[in-house]
Coordinates of C-alpha atoms and ligand atoms in Angstrom, one line a residue:
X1 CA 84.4 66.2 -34.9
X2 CA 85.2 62.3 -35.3
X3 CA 83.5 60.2 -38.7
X4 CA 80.7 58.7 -36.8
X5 CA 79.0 55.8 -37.5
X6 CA 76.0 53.7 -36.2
X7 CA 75.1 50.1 -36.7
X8 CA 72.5 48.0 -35.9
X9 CA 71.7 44.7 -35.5
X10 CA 68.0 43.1 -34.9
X11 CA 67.2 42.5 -31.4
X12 CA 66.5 38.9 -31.4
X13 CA 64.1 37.1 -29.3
X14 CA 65.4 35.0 -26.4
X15 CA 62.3 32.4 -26.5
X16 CA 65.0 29.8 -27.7
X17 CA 68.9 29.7 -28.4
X18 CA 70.5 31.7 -31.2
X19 CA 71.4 29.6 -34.9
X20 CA 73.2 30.5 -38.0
X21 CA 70.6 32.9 -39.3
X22 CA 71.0 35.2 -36.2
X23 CA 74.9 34.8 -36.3
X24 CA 74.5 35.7 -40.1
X25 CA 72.7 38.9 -39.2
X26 CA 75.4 40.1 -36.2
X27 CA 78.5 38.8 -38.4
X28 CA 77.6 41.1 -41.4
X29 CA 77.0 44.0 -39.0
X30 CA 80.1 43.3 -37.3
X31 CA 81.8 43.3 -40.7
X32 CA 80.8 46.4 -41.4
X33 CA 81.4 47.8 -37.6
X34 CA 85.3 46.8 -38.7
X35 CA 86.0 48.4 -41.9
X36 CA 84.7 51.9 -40.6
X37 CA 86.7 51.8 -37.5
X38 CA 89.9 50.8 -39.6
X39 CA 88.7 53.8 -42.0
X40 CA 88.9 56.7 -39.0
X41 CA 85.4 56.6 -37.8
X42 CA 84.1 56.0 -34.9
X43 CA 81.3 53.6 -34.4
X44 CA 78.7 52.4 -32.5
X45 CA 77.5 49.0 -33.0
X46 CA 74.5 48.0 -31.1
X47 CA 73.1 44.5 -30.7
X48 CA 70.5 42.7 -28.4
X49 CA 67.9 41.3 -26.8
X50 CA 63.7 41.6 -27.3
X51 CA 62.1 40.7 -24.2
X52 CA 58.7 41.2 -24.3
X53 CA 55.5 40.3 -25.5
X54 CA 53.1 37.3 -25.7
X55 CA 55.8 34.7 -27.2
X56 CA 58.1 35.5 -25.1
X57 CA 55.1 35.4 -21.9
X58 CA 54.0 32.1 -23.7
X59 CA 57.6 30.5 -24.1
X60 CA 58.5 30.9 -19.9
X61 CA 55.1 29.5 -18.9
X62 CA 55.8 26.2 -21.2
X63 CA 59.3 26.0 -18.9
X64 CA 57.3 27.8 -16.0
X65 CA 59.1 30.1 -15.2
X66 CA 59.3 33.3 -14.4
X67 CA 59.6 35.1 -17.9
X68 CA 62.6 37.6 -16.6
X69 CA 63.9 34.3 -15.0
X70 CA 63.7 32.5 -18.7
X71 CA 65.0 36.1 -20.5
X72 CA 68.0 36.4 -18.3
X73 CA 69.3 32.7 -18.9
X74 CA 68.9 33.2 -23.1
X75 CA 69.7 36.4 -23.2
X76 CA 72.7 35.8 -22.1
X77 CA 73.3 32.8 -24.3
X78 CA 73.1 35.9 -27.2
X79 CA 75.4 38.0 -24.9
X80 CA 78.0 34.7 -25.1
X81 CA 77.6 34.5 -28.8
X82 CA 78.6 37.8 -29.4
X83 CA 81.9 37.0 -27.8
X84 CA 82.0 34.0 -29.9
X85 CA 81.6 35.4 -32.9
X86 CA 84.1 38.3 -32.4
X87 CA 81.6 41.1 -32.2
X88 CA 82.9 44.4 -31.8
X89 CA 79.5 45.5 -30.4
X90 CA 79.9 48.8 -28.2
X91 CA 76.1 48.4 -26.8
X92 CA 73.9 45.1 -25.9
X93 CA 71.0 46.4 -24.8
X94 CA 67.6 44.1 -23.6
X95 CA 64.4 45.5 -23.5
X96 CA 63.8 44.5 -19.6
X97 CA 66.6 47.6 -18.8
X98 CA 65.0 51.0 -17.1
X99 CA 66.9 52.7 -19.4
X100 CA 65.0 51.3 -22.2
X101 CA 61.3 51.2 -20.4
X102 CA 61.8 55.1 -19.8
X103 CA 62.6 56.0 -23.6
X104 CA 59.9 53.5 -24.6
X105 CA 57.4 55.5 -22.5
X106 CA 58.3 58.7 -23.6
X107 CA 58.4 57.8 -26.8
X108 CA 54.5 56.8 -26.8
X109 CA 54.3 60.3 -24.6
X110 CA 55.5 61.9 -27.3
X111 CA 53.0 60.1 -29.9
X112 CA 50.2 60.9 -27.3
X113 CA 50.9 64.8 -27.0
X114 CA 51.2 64.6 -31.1
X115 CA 47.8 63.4 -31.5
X116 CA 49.0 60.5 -32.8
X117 CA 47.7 57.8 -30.7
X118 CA 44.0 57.0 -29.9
X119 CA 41.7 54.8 -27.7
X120 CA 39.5 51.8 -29.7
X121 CA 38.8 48.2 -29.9
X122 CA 41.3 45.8 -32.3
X123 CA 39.1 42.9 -33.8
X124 CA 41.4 41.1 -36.3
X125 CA 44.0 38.5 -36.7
X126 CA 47.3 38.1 -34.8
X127 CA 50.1 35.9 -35.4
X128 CA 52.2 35.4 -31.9
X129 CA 55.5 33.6 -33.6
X130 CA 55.9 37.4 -36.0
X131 CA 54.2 39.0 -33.4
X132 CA 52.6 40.9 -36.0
X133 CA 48.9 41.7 -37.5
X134 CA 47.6 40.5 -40.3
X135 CA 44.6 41.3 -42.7
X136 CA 42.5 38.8 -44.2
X137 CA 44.1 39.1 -47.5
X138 CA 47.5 38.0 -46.3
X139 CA 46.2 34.2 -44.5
X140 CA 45.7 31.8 -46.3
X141 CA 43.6 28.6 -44.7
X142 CA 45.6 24.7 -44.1
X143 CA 44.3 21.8 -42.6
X144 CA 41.1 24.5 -41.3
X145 CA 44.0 26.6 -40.1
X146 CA 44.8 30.1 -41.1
X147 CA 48.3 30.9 -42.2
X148 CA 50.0 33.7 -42.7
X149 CA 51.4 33.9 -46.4
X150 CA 54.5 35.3 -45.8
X151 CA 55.9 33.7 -42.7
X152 CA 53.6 30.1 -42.6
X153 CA 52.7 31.1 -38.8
X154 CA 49.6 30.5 -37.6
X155 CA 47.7 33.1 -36.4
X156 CA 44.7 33.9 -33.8
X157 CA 41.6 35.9 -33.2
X158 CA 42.4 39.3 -31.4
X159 CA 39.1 41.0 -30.0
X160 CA 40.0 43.6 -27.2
X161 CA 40.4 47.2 -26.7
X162 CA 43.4 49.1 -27.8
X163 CA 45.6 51.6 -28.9
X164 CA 45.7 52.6 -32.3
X165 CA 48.6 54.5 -34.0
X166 CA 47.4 56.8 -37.0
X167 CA 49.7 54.9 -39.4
X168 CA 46.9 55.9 -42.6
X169 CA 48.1 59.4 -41.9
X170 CA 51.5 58.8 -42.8
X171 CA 50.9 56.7 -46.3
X172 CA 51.4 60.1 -48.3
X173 CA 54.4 61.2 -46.1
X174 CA 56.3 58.2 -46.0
X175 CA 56.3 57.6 -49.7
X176 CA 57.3 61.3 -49.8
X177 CA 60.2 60.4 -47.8
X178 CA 60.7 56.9 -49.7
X179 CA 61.2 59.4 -52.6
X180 CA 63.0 62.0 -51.0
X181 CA 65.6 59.1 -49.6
X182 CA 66.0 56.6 -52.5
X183 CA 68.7 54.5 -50.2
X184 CA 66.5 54.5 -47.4
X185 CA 65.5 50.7 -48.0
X186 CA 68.0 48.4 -49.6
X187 CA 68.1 46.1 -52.0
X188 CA 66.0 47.8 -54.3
X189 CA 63.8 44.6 -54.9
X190 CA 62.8 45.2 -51.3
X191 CA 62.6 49.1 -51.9
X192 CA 59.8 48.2 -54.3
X193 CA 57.8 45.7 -52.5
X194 CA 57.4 48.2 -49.5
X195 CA 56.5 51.0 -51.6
X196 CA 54.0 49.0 -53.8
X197 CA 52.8 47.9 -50.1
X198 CA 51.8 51.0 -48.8
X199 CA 51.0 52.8 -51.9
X200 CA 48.1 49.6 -51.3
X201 CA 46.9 51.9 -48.4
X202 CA 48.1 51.7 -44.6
X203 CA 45.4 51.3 -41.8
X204 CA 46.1 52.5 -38.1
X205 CA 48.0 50.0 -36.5
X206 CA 47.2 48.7 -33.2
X207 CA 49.8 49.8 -30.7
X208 CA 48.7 47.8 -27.0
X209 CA 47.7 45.2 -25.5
X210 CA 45.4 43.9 -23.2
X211 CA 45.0 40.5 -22.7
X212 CA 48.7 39.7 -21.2
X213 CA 51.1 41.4 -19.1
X214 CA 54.5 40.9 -19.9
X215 CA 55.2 44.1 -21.6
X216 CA 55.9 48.0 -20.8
X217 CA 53.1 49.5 -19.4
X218 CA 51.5 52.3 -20.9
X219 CA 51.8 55.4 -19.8
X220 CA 49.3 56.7 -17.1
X221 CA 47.0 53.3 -17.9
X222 CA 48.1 49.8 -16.6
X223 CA 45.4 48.0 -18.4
X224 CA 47.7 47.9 -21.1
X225 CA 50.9 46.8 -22.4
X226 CA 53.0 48.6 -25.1
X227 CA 52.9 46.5 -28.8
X228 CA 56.4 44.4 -28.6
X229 CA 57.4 45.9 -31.8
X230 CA 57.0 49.6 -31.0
X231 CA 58.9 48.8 -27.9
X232 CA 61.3 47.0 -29.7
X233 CA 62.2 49.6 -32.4
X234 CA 63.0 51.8 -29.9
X235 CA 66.1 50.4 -28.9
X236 CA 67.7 51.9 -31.5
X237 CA 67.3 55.3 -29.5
X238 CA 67.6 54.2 -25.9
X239 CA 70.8 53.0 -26.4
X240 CA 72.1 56.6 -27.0
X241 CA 69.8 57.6 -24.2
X242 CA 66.9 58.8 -25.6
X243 CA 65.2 61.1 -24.8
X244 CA 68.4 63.1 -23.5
X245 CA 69.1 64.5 -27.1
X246 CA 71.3 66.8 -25.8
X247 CA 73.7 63.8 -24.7
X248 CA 77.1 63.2 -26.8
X249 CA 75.8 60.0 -27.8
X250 CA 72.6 61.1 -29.3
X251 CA 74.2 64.0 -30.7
X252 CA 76.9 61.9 -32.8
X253 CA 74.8 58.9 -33.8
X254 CA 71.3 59.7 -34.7
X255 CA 70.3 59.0 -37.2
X256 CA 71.8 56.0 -37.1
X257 CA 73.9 54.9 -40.6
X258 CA 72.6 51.5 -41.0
X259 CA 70.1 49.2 -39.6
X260 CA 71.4 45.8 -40.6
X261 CA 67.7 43.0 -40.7
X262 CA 66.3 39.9 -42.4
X263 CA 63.8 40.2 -44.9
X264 CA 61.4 38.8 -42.7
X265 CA 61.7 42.0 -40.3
X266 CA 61.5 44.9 -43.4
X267 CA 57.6 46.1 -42.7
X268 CA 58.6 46.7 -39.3
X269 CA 61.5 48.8 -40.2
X270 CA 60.5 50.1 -43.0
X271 CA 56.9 51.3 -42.8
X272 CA 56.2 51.9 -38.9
X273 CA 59.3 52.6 -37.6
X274 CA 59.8 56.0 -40.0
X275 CA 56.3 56.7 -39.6
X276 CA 56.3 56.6 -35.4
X277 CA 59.9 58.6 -35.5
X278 CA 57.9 60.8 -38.2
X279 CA 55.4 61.3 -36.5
X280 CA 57.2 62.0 -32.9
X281 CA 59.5 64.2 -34.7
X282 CA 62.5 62.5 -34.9
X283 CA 64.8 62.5 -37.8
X284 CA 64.2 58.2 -39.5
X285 CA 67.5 56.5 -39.9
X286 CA 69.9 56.9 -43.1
X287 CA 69.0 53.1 -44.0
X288 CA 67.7 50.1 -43.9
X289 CA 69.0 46.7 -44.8
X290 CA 67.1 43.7 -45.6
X291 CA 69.3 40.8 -45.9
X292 CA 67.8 36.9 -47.2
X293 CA 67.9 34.1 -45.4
X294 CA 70.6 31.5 -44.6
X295 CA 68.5 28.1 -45.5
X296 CA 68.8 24.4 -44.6
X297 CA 68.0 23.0 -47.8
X298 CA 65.3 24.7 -49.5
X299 CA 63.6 26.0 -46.0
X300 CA 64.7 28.8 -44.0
X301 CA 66.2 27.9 -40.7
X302 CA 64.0 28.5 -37.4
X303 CA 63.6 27.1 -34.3
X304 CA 59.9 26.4 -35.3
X305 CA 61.5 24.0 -38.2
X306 CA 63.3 22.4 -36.6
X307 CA 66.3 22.7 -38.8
X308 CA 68.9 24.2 -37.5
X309 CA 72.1 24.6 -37.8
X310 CA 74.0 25.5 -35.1
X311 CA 77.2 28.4 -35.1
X312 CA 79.1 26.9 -32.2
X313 CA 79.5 23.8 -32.9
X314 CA 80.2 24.9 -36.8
X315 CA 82.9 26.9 -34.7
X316 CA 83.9 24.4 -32.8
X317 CA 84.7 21.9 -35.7
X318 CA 86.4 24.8 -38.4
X319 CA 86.9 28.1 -36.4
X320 CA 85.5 30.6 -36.1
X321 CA 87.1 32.9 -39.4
X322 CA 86.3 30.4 -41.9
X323 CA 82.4 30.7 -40.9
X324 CA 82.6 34.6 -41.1
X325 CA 84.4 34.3 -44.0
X326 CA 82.3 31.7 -46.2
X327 CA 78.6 33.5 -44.5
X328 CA 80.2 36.7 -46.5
X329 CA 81.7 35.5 -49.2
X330 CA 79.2 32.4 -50.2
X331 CA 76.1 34.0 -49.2
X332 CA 75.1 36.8 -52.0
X333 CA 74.5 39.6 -49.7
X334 CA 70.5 40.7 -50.2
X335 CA 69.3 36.9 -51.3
X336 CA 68.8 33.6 -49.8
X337 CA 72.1 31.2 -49.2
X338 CA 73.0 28.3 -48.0
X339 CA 75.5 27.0 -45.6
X340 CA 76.3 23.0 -45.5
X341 CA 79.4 21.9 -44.2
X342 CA 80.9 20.4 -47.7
X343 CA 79.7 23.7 -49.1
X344 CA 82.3 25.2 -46.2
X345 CA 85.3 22.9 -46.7
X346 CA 85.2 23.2 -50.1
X347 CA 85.7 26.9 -49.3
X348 CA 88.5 26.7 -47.0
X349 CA 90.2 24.2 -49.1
X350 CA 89.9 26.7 -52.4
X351 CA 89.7 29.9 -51.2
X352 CA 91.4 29.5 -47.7
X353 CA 93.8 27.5 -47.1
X354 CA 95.1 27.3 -51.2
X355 CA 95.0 30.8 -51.8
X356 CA 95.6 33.2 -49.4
X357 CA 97.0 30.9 -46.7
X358 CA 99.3 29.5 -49.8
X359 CA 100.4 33.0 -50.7
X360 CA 101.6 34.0 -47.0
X361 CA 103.2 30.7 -46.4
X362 CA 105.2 30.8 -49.5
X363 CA 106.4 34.2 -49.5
X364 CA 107.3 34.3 -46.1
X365 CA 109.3 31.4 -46.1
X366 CA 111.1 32.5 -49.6
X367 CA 111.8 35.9 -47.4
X368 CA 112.9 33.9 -44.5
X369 CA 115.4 31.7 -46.6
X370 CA 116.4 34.6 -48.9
X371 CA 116.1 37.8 -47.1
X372 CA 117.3 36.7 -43.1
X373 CA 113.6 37.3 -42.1
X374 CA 114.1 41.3 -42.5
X375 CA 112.4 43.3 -45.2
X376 CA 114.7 43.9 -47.9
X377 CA 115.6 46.9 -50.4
X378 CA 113.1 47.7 -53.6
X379 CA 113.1 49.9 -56.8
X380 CA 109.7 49.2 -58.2
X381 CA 109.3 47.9 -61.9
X382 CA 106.4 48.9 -64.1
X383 CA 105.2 45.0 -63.2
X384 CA 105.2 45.5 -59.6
X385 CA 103.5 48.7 -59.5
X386 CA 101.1 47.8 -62.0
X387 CA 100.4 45.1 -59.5
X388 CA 100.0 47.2 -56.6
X389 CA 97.6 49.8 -58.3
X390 CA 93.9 47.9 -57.8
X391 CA 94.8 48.3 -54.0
X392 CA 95.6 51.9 -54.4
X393 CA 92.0 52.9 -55.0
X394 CA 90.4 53.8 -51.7
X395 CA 87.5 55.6 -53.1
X396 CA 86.6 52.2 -54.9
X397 CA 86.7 50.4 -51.9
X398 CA 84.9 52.5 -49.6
X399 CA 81.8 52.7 -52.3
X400 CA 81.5 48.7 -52.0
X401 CA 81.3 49.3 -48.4
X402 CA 78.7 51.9 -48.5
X403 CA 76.5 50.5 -50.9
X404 CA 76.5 47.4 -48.9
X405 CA 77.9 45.5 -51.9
X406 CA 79.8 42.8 -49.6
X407 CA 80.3 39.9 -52.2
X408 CA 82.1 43.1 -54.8
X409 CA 84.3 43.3 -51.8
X410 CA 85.2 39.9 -51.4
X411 CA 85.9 39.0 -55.2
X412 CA 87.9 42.2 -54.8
X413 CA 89.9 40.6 -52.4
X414 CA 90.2 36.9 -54.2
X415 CA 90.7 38.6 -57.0
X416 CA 94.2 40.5 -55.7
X417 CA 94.6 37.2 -53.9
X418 CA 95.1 35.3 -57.4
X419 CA 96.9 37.9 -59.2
X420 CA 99.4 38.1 -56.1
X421 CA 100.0 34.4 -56.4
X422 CA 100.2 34.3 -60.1
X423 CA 102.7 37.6 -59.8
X424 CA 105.3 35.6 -57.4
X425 CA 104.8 32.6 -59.6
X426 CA 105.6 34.7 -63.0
X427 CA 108.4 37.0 -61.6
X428 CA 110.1 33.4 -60.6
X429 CA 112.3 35.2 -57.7
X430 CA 114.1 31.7 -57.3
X431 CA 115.7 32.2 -60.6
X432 CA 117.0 36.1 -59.3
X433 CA 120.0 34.7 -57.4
X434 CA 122.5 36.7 -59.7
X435 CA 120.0 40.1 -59.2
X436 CA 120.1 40.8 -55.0
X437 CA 117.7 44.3 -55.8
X438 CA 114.9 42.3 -58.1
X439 CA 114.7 39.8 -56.2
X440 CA 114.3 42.0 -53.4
X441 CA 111.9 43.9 -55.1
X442 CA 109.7 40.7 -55.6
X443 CA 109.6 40.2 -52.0
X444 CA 109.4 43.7 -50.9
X445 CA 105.9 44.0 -54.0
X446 CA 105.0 40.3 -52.5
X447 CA 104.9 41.4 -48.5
X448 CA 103.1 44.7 -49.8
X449 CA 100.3 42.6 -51.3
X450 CA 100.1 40.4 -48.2
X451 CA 99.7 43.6 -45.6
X452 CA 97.4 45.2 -48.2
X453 CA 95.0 42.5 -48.6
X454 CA 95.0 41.1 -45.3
X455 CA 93.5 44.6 -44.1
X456 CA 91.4 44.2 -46.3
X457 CA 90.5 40.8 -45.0
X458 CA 90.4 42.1 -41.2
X459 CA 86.4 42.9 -41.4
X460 CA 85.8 39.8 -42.7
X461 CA 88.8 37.3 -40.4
X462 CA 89.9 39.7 -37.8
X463 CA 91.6 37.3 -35.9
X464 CA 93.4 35.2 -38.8
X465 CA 94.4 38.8 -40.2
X466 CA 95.6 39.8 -37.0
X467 CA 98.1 37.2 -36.7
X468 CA 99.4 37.7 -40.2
X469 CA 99.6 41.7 -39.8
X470 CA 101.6 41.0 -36.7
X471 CA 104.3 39.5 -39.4
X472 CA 105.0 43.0 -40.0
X473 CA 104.6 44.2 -36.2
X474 CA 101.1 45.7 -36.7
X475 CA 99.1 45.1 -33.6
X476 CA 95.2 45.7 -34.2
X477 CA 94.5 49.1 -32.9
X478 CA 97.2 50.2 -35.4
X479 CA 95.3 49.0 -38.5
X480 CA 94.6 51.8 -40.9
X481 CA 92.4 51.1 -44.2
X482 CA 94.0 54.3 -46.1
X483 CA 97.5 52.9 -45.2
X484 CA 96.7 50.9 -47.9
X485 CA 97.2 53.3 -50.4
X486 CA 101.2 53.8 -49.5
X487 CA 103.1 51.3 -51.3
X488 CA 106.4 51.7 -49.4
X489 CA 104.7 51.3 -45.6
X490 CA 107.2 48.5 -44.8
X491 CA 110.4 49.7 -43.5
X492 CA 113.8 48.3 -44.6
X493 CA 115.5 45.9 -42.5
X494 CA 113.0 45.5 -40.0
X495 CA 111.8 42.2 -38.8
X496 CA 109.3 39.7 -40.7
X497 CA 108.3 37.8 -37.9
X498 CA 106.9 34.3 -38.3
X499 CA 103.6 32.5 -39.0
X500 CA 102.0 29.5 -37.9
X501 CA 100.0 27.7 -41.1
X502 CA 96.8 29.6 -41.3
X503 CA 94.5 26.9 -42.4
X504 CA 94.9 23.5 -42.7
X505 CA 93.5 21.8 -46.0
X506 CA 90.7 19.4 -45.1
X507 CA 91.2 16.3 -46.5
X508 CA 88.1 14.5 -48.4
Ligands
MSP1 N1 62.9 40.6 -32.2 C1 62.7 40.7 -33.6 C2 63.5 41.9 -34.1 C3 63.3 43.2 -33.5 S1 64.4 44.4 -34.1 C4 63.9 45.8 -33.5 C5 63.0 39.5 -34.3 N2 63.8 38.6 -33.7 S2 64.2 37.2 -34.3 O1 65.1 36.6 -33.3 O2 63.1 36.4 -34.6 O3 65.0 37.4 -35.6 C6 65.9 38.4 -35.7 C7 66.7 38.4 -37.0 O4 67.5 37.2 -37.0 C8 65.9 38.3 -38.3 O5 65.5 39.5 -38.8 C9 67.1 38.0 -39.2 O6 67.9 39.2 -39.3 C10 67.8 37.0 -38.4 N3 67.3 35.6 -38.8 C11 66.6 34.8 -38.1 N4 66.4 33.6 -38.9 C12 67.1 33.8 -40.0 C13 67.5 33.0 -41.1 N5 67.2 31.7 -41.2 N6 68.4 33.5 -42.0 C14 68.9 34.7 -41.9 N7 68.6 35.5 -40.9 C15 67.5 35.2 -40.1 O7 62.5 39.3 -35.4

């Protein structure tokens, strides 16, 4: 059977248009999609919509309008940003879709028969922005308001019947399993709060509502609506058509690899979501990845602060490659970052447009001038192999990628980028006139390092790395990570077709 691997993104909430921080979350996901696929595997790559629940209710009736009506209109401005960004997303499922209703409801079905859902009453607090519960101990009181620590929400009296999950029941077995899978939540600073948090002691969780409508309807009772986050979770399974587990989907993908989330989501994922597929049977994914947030400033960017930045008309003014390449480069993978646009000139000035766009311009216009634009003859030199070698090492690659350890990748790749520069500068093929094979050689090492390293750049630019592998007639489909490890892939004499400049320097 095929590699197989599945990645998530979060399902983000259509009550207002997407900005940076969602395009951070579905570019690194997208990222990763990349480098798999160009490794052999084959992937799914899910993002989405979250359609329900009382924000989402309360959002339409401030436009009034009907809140499908309102879900389908920003829903599908998500829909056109994963075309904008370049996602290679296989699945975009929304929560309004039959096909995710039915695995929803036989997901709580299966709770139910499992005797792990019962009837009671919820009095307690209930922020509608997180769209989450929160005990006393976690508000704080502003201005006569209570506050949620963590997120500055406000939140509300709740005081209705509902659902309860047994979520105390499974404090012992999902620190059990916390143990059993020490990668199951990454970073590990995030490993440890969760664990600390439920080692604090987990009480049922309410798992309906009453009081609004816009939600899936529990099973066999139309009084209530299914909580908006155990809906939500479940698109993780409905997109491989849950509950058919006997479907080829299902079968290759679950449990999925990687679910790729903010910080601000990692209870959610972390706590219930192993502990309802725990407790309905179902094998919890491999991981879990809480990334920090992209801030304006010091604050992190939400509709509800009105700061923020948005990624199209970013786009719009530098491309899009630059923005996927400074959001993984700039941003250390696991913390907080920032994005201003100085912070992204300086960037493509240094980074882009001096060093790798510098390296492909110069040494394909050397080739040009010296070598008829055809790749010419090489006997390798201790220098030119010793060159080569850093990009030989698959093994080393491929563990940046699985430990999710992007910014090791990237100064990998500006790394090579410098020593390829400095190696042309140093072998000084201009002075080689009088030695046709070294100078050949220089070229033949130099176009080597540019096809190495610009695969290596396809997860992070595809289309920028797309162009410049099409120098050496490589179309997309044929790009193959492990090619990377041949030294000799370019073929004598064939054509070294040319390049538009890459990136233009920005001038300050
Ligand atoms: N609908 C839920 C997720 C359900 S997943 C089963 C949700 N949606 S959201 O639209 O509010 O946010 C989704 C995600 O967007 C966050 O988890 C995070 O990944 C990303 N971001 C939103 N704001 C962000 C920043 N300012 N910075 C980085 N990412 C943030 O929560």
């Amino acid at each position: 059977m095929d590699k197989t691997y599945y990645i998530t993104t979060p399902i983000y909430y259509p009550s207002a248009k997407p900005h940076m921080g969602h395009a951070y979350s579905s570019i690194v996901a997208d990222f990763f999609a990349r480098f798999k696929r160009i490794d052999g595997y084959k992937v799914h790559f899910l993002t989405g919509t979250d359609e329900h629940g009382l924000k989402i209710q309360r959002a339409a009736e401030n436009k009034k309008i009907d809140p499908l009506k309102f879900c389908d209109e920003i829903s599908q401005t998500f829909r056109d940003l994963s075309k904008t960004l370049n996602l290679t997303n296989t699945d975009f499922i929304r929560t309004t879709e039959q096909r995710h209703i039915k695995s929803v409801q036989n997901l709580w079905d299966k709770l139910k028969q499992n005797d792990e859902i019962y009837l009671s009453k919820y009095s307690g607090w209930y922020s509608v922005s997180d769209e989450a519960f929160y005990n006393e101990d976690e508000l704080e009181e502003i201005a006569g308001k209570k506050i949620a620590i963590s997120s500055g929400s406000t939140v509300e009296w709740v005081d209705e019947e509902s659902f309860f999950f047994r979520l105390s029941k499974w404090e012992k077995p999902l620190l059990k399993f916390y143990e059993d899978n020490p990668d199951f939540i990454c970073p590990e600073s995030k490993r440890n709060e969760v664990i600390s948090f439920v080692k604090n002691g987990l009480k049922d969780l309410s798992i309906s509502r009453k009081s609004f409508s816009w939600g899936i309807k529990v099973p066999n009772n139309d009084d209530h609506v299914i909580y908006v986050w155990l809906d939500a979770l479940t698109n993780y399974l409905s997109s491989l058509k849950y509950p058919d587990e006997n479907n080829e989907l299902y079968k290759n993908f679950w449990p999925a690899d990687l679910h790729i989330i903010g910080k601000d989501i990692l209870r959610f994922h972390a706590i219930y979501w192993p502990a309802f597929l725990l407790a309905a049977k179902i094998e919890p994914p491999k991981r879990v990845y809480g990334h920090g947030w992209i801030l304006s400033g010091d604050e992190k960017m939400s509709k509800s602060k009105g700061n923020i930045l948005d990624p199209l008309e970013i786009i719009n003014i530098y491309g899009l490659d630059p923005l996927r390449y400074y959001l993984l480069k700039e941003v250390s993978f696991g913390n907080d970052g920032n994005i201003s646009e100085e912070k992204l000139e300086n960037c493509i000035n240094s980074d882009l447009a001096n060093n790798f766009g510098n390296l492909c311009q110069r040494v394909l216009s050397f080739a040009e001038k010296n070598c008829s634009s055809l790749i010419p003859d090489h006997k390798f030199t201790d220098d030119d192999l010793e060159i080569l070698k850093p990009l030989n090492n698959l093994d080393k690659i491929r563990s940046f990628i699985d430990n999710q350890d992007i910014n090791q990748y990237m100064s990998f790749i500006v790394d090579r980028l410098f020593s390829a520069n400095k190696y042309f500068n140093d072998q000084e093929p201009w002075k080689k006139k009088d030695d046709r094979l070294r100078l050949n050689t220089i070229v033949y090492t130099a176009l080597e390092l540019i096809r190495k390293i610009t695969i290596l750049l396809y997860p992070v630019m595809p289309e920028t790395s797309v162009k410049v592998l099409n120098v050496f007639n490589e179309t997309e489909n044929s790009i193959d990570f492990t090619s990377i490890d041949n030294n000799e892939i370019l073929k004598k004499d064939l054509k070294i077709n040319k390049l538009d400049i890459l990136f233009k320097k920005i001038e300050k």
